[in-house]
mmCIF file of C-alpha atoms and ligand atoms in Angstrom:
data_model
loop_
_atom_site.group_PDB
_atom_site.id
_atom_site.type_symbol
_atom_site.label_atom_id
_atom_site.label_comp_id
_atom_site.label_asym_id
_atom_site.label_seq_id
_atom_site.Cartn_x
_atom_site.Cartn_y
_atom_site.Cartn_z
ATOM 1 C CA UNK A 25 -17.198 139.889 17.756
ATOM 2 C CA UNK A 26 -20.326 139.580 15.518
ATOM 3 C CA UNK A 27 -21.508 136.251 13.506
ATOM 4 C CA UNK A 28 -19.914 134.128 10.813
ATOM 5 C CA UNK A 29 -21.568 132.945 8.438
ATOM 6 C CA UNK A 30 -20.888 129.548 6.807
ATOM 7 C CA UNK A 31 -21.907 128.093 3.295
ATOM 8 C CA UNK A 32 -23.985 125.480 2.840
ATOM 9 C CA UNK A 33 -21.748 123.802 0.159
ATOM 10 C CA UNK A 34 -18.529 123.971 2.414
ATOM 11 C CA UNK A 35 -20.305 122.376 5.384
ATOM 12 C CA UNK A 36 -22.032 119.327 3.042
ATOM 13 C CA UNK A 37 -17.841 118.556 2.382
ATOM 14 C CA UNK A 38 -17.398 117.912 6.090
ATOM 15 C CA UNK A 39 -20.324 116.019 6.892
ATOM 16 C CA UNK A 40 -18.574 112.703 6.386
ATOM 17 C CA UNK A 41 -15.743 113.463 9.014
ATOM 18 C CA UNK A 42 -18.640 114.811 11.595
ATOM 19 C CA UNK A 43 -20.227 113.535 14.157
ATOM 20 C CA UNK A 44 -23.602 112.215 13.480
ATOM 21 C CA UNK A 45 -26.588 115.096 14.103
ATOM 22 C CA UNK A 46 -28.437 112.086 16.217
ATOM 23 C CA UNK A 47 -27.091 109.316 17.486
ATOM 24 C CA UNK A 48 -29.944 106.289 18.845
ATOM 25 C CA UNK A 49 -28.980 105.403 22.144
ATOM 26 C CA UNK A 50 -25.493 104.987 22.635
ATOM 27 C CA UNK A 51 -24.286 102.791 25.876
ATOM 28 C CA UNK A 52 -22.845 104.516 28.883
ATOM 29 C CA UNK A 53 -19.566 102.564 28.335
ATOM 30 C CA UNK A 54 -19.161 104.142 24.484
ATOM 31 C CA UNK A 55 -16.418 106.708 24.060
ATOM 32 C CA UNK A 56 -17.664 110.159 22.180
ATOM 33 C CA UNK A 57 -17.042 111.156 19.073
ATOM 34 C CA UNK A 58 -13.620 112.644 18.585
ATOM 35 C CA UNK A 59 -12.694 114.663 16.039
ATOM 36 C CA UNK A 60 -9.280 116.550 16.008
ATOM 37 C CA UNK A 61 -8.912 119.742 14.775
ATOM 38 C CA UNK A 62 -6.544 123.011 14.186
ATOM 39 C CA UNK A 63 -4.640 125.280 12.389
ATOM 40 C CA UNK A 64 -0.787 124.738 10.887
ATOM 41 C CA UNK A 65 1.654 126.950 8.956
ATOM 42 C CA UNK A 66 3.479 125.611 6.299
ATOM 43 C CA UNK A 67 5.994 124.236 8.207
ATOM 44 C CA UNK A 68 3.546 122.731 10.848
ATOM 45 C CA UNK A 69 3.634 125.622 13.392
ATOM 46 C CA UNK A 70 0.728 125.624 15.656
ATOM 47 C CA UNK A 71 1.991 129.017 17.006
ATOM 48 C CA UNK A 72 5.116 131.225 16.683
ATOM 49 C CA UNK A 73 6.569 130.547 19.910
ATOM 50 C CA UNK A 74 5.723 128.601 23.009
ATOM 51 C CA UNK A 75 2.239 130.498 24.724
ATOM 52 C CA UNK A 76 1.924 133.179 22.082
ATOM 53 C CA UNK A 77 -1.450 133.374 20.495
ATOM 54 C CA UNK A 78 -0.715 133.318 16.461
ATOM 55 C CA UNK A 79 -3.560 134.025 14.154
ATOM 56 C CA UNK A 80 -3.238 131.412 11.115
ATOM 57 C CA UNK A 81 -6.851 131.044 10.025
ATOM 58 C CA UNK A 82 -8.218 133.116 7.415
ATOM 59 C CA UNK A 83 -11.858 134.558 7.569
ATOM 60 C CA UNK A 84 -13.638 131.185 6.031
ATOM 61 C CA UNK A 85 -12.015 129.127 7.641
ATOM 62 C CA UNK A 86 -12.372 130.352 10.760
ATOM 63 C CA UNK A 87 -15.870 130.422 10.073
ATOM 64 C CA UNK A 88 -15.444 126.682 9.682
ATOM 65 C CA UNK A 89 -14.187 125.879 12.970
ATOM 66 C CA UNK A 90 -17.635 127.527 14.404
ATOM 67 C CA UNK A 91 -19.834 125.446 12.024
ATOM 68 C CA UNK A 92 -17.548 122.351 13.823
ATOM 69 C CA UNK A 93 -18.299 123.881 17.276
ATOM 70 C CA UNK A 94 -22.298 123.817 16.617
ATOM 71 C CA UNK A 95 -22.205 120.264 15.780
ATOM 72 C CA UNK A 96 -19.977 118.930 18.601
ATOM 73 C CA UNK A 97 -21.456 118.631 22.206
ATOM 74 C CA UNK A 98 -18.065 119.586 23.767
ATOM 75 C CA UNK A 99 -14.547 121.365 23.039
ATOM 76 C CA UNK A 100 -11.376 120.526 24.589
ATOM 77 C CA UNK A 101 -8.435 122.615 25.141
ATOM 78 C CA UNK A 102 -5.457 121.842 27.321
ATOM 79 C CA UNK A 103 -4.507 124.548 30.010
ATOM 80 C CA UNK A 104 -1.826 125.909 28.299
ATOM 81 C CA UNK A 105 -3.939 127.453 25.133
ATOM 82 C CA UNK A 106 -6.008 128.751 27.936
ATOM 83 C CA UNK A 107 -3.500 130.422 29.547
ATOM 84 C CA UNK A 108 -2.363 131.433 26.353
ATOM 85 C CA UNK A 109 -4.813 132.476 24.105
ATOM 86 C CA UNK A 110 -8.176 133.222 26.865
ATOM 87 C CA UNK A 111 -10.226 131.895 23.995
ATOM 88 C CA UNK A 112 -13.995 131.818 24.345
ATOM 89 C CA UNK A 113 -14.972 128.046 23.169
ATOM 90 C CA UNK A 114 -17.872 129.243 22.119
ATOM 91 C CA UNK A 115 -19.934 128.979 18.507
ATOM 92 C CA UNK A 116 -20.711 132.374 16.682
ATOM 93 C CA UNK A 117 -22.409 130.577 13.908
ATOM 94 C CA UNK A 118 -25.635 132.749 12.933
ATOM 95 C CA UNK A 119 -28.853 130.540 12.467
ATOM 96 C CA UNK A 120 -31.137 130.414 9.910
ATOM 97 C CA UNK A 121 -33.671 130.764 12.925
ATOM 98 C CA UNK A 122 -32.232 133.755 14.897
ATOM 99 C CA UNK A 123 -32.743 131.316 18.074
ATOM 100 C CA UNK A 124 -28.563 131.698 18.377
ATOM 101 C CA UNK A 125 -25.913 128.836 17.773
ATOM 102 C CA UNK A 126 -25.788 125.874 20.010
ATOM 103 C CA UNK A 127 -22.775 126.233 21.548
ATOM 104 C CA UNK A 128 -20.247 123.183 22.733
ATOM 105 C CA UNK A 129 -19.339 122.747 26.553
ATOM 106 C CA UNK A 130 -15.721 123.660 26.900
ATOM 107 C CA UNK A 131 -13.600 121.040 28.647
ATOM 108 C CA UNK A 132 -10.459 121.905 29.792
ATOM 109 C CA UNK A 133 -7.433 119.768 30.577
ATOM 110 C CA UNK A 134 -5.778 121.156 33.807
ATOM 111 C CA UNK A 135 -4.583 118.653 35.801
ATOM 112 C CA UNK A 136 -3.022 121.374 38.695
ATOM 113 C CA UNK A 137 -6.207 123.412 38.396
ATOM 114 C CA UNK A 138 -4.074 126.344 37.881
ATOM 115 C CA UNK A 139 -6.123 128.353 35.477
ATOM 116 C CA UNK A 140 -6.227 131.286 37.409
ATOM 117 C CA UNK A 141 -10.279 131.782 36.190
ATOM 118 C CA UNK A 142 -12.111 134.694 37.102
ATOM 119 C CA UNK A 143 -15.192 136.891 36.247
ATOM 120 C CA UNK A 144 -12.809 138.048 33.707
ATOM 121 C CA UNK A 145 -12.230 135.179 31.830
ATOM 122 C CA UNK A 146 -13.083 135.369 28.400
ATOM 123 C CA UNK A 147 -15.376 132.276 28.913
ATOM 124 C CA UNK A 148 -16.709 133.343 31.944
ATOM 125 C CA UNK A 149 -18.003 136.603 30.481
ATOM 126 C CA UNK A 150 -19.373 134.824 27.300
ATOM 127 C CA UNK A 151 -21.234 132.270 29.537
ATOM 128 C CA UNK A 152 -22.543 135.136 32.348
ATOM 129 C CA UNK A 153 -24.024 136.568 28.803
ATOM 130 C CA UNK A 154 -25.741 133.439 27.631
ATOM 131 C CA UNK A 155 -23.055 133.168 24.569
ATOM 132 C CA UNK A 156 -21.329 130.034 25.844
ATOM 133 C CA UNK A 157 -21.096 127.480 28.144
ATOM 134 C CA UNK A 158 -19.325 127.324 31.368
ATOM 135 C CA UNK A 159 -16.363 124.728 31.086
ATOM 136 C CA UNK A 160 -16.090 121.711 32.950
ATOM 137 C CA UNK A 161 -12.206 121.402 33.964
ATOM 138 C CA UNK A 162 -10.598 117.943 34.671
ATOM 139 C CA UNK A 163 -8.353 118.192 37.113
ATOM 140 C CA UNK A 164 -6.524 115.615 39.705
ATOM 141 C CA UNK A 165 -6.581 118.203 42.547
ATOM 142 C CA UNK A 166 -8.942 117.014 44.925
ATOM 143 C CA UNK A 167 -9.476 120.453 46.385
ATOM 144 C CA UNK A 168 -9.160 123.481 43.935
ATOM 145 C CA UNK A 169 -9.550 126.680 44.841
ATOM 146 C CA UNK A 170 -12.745 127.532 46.575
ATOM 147 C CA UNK A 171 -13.190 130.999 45.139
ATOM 148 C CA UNK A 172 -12.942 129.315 41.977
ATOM 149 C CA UNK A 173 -15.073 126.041 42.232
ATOM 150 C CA UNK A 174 -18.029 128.711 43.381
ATOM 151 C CA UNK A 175 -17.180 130.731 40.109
ATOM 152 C CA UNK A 176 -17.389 127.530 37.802
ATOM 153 C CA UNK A 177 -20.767 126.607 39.677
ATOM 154 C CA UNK A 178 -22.684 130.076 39.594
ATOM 155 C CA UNK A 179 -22.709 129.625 35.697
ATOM 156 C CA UNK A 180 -22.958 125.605 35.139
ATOM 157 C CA UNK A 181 -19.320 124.506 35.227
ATOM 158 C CA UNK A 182 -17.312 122.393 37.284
ATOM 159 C CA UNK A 183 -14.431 120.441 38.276
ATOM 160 C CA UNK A 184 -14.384 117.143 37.341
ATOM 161 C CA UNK A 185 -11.927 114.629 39.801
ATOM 162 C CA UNK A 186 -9.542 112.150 38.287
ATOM 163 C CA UNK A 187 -8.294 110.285 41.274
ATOM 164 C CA UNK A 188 -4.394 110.252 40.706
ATOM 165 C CA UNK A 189 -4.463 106.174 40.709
ATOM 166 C CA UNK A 190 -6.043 106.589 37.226
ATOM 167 C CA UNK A 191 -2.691 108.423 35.548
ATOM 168 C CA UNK A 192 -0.648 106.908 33.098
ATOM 169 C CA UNK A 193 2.986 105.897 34.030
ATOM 170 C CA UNK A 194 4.553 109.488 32.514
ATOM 171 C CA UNK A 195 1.823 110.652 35.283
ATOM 172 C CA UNK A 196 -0.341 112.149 32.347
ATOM 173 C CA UNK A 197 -4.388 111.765 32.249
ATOM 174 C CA UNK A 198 -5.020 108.995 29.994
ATOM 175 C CA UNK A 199 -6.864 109.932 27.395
ATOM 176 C CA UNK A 200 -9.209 106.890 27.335
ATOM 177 C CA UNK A 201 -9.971 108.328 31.577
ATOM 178 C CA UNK A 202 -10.431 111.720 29.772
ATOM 179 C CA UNK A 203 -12.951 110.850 26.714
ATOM 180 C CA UNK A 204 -14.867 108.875 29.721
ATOM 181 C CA UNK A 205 -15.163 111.366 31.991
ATOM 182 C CA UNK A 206 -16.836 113.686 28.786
ATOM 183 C CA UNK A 207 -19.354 110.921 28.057
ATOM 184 C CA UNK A 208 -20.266 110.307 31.530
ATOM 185 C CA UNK A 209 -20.936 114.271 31.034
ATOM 186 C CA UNK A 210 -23.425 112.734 28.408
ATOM 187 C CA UNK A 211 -21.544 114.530 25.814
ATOM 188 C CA UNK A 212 -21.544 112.274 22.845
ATOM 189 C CA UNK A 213 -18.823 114.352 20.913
ATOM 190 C CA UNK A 214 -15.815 116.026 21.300
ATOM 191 C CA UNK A 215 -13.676 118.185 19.118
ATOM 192 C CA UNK A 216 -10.821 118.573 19.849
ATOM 193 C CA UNK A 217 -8.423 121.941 19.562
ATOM 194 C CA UNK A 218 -5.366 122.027 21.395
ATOM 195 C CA UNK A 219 -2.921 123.153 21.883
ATOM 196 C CA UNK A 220 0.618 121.866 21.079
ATOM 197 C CA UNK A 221 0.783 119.253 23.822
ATOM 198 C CA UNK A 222 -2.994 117.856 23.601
ATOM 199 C CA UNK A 223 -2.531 117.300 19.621
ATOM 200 C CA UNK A 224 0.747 115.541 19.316
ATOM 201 C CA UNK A 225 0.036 114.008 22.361
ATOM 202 C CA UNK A 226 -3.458 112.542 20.929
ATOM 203 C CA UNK A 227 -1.695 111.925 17.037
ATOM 204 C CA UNK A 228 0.563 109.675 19.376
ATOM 205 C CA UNK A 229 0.501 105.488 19.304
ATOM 206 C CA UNK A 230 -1.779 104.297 20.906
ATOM 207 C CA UNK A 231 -3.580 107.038 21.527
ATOM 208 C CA UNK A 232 -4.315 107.932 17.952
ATOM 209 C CA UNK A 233 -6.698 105.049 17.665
ATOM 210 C CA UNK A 234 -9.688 106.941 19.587
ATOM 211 C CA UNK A 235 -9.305 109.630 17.339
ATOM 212 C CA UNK A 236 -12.167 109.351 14.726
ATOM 213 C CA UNK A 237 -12.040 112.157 12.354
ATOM 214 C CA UNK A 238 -9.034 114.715 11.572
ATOM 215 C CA UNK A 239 -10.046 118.769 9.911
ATOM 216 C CA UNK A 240 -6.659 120.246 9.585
ATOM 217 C CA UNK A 241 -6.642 124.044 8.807
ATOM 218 C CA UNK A 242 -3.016 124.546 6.649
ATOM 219 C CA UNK A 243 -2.655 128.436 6.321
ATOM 220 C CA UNK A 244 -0.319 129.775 3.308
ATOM 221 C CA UNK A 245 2.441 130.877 5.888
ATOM 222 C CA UNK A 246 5.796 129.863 7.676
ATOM 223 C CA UNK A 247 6.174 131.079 10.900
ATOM 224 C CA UNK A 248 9.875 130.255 11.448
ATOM 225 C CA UNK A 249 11.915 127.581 14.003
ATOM 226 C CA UNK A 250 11.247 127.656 17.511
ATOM 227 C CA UNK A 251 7.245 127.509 17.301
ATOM 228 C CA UNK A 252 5.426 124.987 19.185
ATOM 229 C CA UNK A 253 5.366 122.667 16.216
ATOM 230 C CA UNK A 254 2.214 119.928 15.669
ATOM 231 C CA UNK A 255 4.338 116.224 15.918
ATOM 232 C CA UNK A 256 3.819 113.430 16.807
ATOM 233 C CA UNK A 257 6.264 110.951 18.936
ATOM 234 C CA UNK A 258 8.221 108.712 16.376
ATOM 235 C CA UNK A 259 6.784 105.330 15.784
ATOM 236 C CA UNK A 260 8.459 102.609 17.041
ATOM 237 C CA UNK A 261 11.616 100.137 15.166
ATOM 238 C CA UNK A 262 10.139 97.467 13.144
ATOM 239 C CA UNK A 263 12.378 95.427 11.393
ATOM 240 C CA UNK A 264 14.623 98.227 12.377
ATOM 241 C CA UNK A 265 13.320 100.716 10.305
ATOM 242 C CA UNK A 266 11.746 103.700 11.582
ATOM 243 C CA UNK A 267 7.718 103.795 10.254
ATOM 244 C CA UNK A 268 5.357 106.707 10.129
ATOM 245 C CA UNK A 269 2.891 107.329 13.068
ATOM 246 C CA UNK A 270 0.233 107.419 11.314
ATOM 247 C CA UNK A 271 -1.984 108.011 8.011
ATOM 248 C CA UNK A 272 -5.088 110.009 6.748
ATOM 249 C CA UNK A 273 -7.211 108.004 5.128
ATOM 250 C CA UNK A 274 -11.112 109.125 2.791
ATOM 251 C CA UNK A 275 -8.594 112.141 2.572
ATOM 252 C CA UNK A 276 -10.452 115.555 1.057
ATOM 253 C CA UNK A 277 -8.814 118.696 0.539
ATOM 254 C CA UNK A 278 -11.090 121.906 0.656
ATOM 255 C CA UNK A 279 -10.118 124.695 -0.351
ATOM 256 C CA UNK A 280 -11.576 127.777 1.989
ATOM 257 C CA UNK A 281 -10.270 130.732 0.412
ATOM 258 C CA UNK A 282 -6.383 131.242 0.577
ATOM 259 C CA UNK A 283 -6.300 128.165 3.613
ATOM 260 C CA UNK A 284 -6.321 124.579 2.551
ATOM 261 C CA UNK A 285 -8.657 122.219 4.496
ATOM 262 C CA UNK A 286 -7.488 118.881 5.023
ATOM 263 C CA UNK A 287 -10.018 116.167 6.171
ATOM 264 C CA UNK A 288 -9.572 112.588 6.878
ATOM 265 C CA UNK A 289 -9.735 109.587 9.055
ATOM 266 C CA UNK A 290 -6.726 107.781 10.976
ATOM 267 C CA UNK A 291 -5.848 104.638 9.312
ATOM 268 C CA UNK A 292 -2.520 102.947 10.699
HETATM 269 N N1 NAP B 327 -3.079 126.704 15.758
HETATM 270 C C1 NAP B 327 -3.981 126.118 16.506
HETATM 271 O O1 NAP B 327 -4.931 125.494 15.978
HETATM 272 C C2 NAP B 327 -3.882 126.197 17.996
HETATM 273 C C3 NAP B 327 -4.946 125.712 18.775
HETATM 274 C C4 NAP B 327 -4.827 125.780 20.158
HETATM 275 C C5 NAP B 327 -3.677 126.308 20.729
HETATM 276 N N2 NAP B 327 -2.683 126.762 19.947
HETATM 277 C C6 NAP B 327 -1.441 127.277 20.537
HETATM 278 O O2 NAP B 327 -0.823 126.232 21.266
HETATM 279 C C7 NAP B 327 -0.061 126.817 22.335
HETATM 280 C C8 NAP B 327 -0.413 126.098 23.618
HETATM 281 O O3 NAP B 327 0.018 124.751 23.503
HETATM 282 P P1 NAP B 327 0.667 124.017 24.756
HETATM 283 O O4 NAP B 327 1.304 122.779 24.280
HETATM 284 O O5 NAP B 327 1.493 125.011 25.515
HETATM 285 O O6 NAP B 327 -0.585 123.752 25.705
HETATM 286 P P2 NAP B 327 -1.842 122.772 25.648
HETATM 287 O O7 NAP B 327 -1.589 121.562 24.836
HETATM 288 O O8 NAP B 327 -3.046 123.578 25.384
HETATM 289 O O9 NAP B 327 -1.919 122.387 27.196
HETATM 290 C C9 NAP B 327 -0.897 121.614 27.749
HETATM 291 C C10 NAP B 327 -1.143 121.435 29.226
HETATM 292 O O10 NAP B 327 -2.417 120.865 29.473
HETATM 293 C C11 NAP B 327 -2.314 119.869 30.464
HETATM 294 N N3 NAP B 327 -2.565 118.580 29.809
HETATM 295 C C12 NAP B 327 -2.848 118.352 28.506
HETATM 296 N N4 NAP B 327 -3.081 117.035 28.285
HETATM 297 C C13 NAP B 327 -2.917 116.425 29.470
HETATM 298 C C14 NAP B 327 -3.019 115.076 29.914
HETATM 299 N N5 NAP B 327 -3.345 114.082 29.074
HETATM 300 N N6 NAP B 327 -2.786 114.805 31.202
HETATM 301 C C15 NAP B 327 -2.463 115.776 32.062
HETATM 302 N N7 NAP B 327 -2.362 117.087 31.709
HETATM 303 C C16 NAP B 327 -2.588 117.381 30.442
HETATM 304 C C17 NAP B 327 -0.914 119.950 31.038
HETATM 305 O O11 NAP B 327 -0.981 120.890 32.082
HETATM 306 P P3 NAP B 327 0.174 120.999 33.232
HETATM 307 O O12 NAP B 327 1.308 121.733 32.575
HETATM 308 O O13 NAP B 327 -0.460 121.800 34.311
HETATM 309 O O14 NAP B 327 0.558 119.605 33.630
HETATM 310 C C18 NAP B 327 -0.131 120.488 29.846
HETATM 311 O O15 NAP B 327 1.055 121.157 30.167
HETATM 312 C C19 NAP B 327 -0.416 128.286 22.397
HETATM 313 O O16 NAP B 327 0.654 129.050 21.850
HETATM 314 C C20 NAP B 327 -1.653 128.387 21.547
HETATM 315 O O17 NAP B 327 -1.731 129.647 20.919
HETATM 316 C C21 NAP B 327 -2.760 126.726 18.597
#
């Protein structure tokens, strides 16, 4: 897999949805930066079936998502793209300096630890190679896997323990406990990437309220019914009628060769 470049133009579009490059000195008790991002078909397919790894993204815009991963201190992924698509999490942004991207700690959602990681992993190799980081994985298993704990360890990773008195009353991580447990990391930003669960789940009431920014990759393709599709739950009644979930707002559309970029920020 060799670099990507990026162009200066394109990136000066985003810099309003990022993260800032330096923050002063945020308190402890501050939530990171959250900015959620991925790729859709035309008919909001995230991929064409259920754990099937679907490649959406043209060349610039996948360029684009590695420009996002050097300027976010962490990337989350539920287990499930894991599983499904081994990705690497990594940035393959070249620098202007040859001193090599900084790359984002992957955090992964897994609340079974049952990410069957190994030396193989795709992450595991880039980070034994100095091209990524070794993931931190929240979990509520109070014991994973020893083999695996050791494997995390030997490259900087770890399990991180939510106690299961901290789930929500579906029995989910809340994602409040989750964004904490990243800044207590001292990660100041997060981007977010999916999969199908972890995105409707966040574009959800309430939880769409700690989301700050929204880059949404829309790819000139259908992909058909019966792929894991990026929706929200419905709002709730009022007055009876049904409402919509929720609303970009400081919208920007960039174009990035044949994909559309859409940027904005949640306004209810
Ligand atoms: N187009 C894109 O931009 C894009 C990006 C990423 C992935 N994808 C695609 O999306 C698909 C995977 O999506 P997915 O919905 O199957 O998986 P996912 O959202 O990546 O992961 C879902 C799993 O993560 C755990 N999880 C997530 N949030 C949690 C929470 N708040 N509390 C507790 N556990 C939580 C749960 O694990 P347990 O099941 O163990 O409880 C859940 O089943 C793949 O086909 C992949 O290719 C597409």
């Amino acid at each position: 897999m060799g670099t990507l470049h990026f162009a200066e133009g394109d990136a000066q579009k985003l810099q309003q949805y990022l993260p800032a490059s330096s923050t002063p000195d945020p308190s402890p008790q501050s939530r990171p930066w959250v900015t959620l991002t991925y790729a859709t078909s035309l008919d909001a397919s995230l991929a064409v079936a259920p754990g099937v790894r679907t490649a959406l993204s043209g060349p610039r815009s996948q360029a684009m998502t590695h420009y996002l991963r050097s300027r976010h201190a962490a990337i989350c992924v539920g287990v499930g793209t894991v599983e499904a698509d081994g990705p690497g999490l990594n940035c393959r942004l070249a620098t202007k300096t040859g001193s090599g991207p900084r790359h984002p700690r992957p955090v992964i959602i897994d609340p079974r630890a049952r990410w069957a990681l190994s030396e193989e992993s795709k992450v595991i190799r880039l980070a034994r190679a100095g091209q990524g980081l070794a993931p931190f994985v929240i979990t509520t298993q109070m014991t994973p896997r020893r083999e695996r704990v050791e494997l995390l360890q030997r490259y900087g990773g770890k399990y991180i323990f939510v106690p299961l008195d901290e789930l929500d009353t579906d029995g989910r991580i809340p994602w409040t406990v989750i964004l904490q447990e990243i800044r207590n990391e001292g990660l100041l930003s997060v981007m977010i990437e999916g999969g199908g669960q972890v995105i409707n789940s966040l574009l959800s009431v309430p939880n769409n309220e700690l989301v700050d920014s929204v880059v949404l990759t829309i790819a000139p393709k259908w992909l058909g019914q019966g792929g894991v599709v990026a929706s929200p739950v419905r709002a709730a009644h009022e007055g009876g009628c049904l409402t919509e979930v929720a609303r970009l707002k400081d919208v920007e559309w960039i174009p990035l060769g044949e994909d559309i970029v859409l940027c904005g920020n949640i306004g209810r």
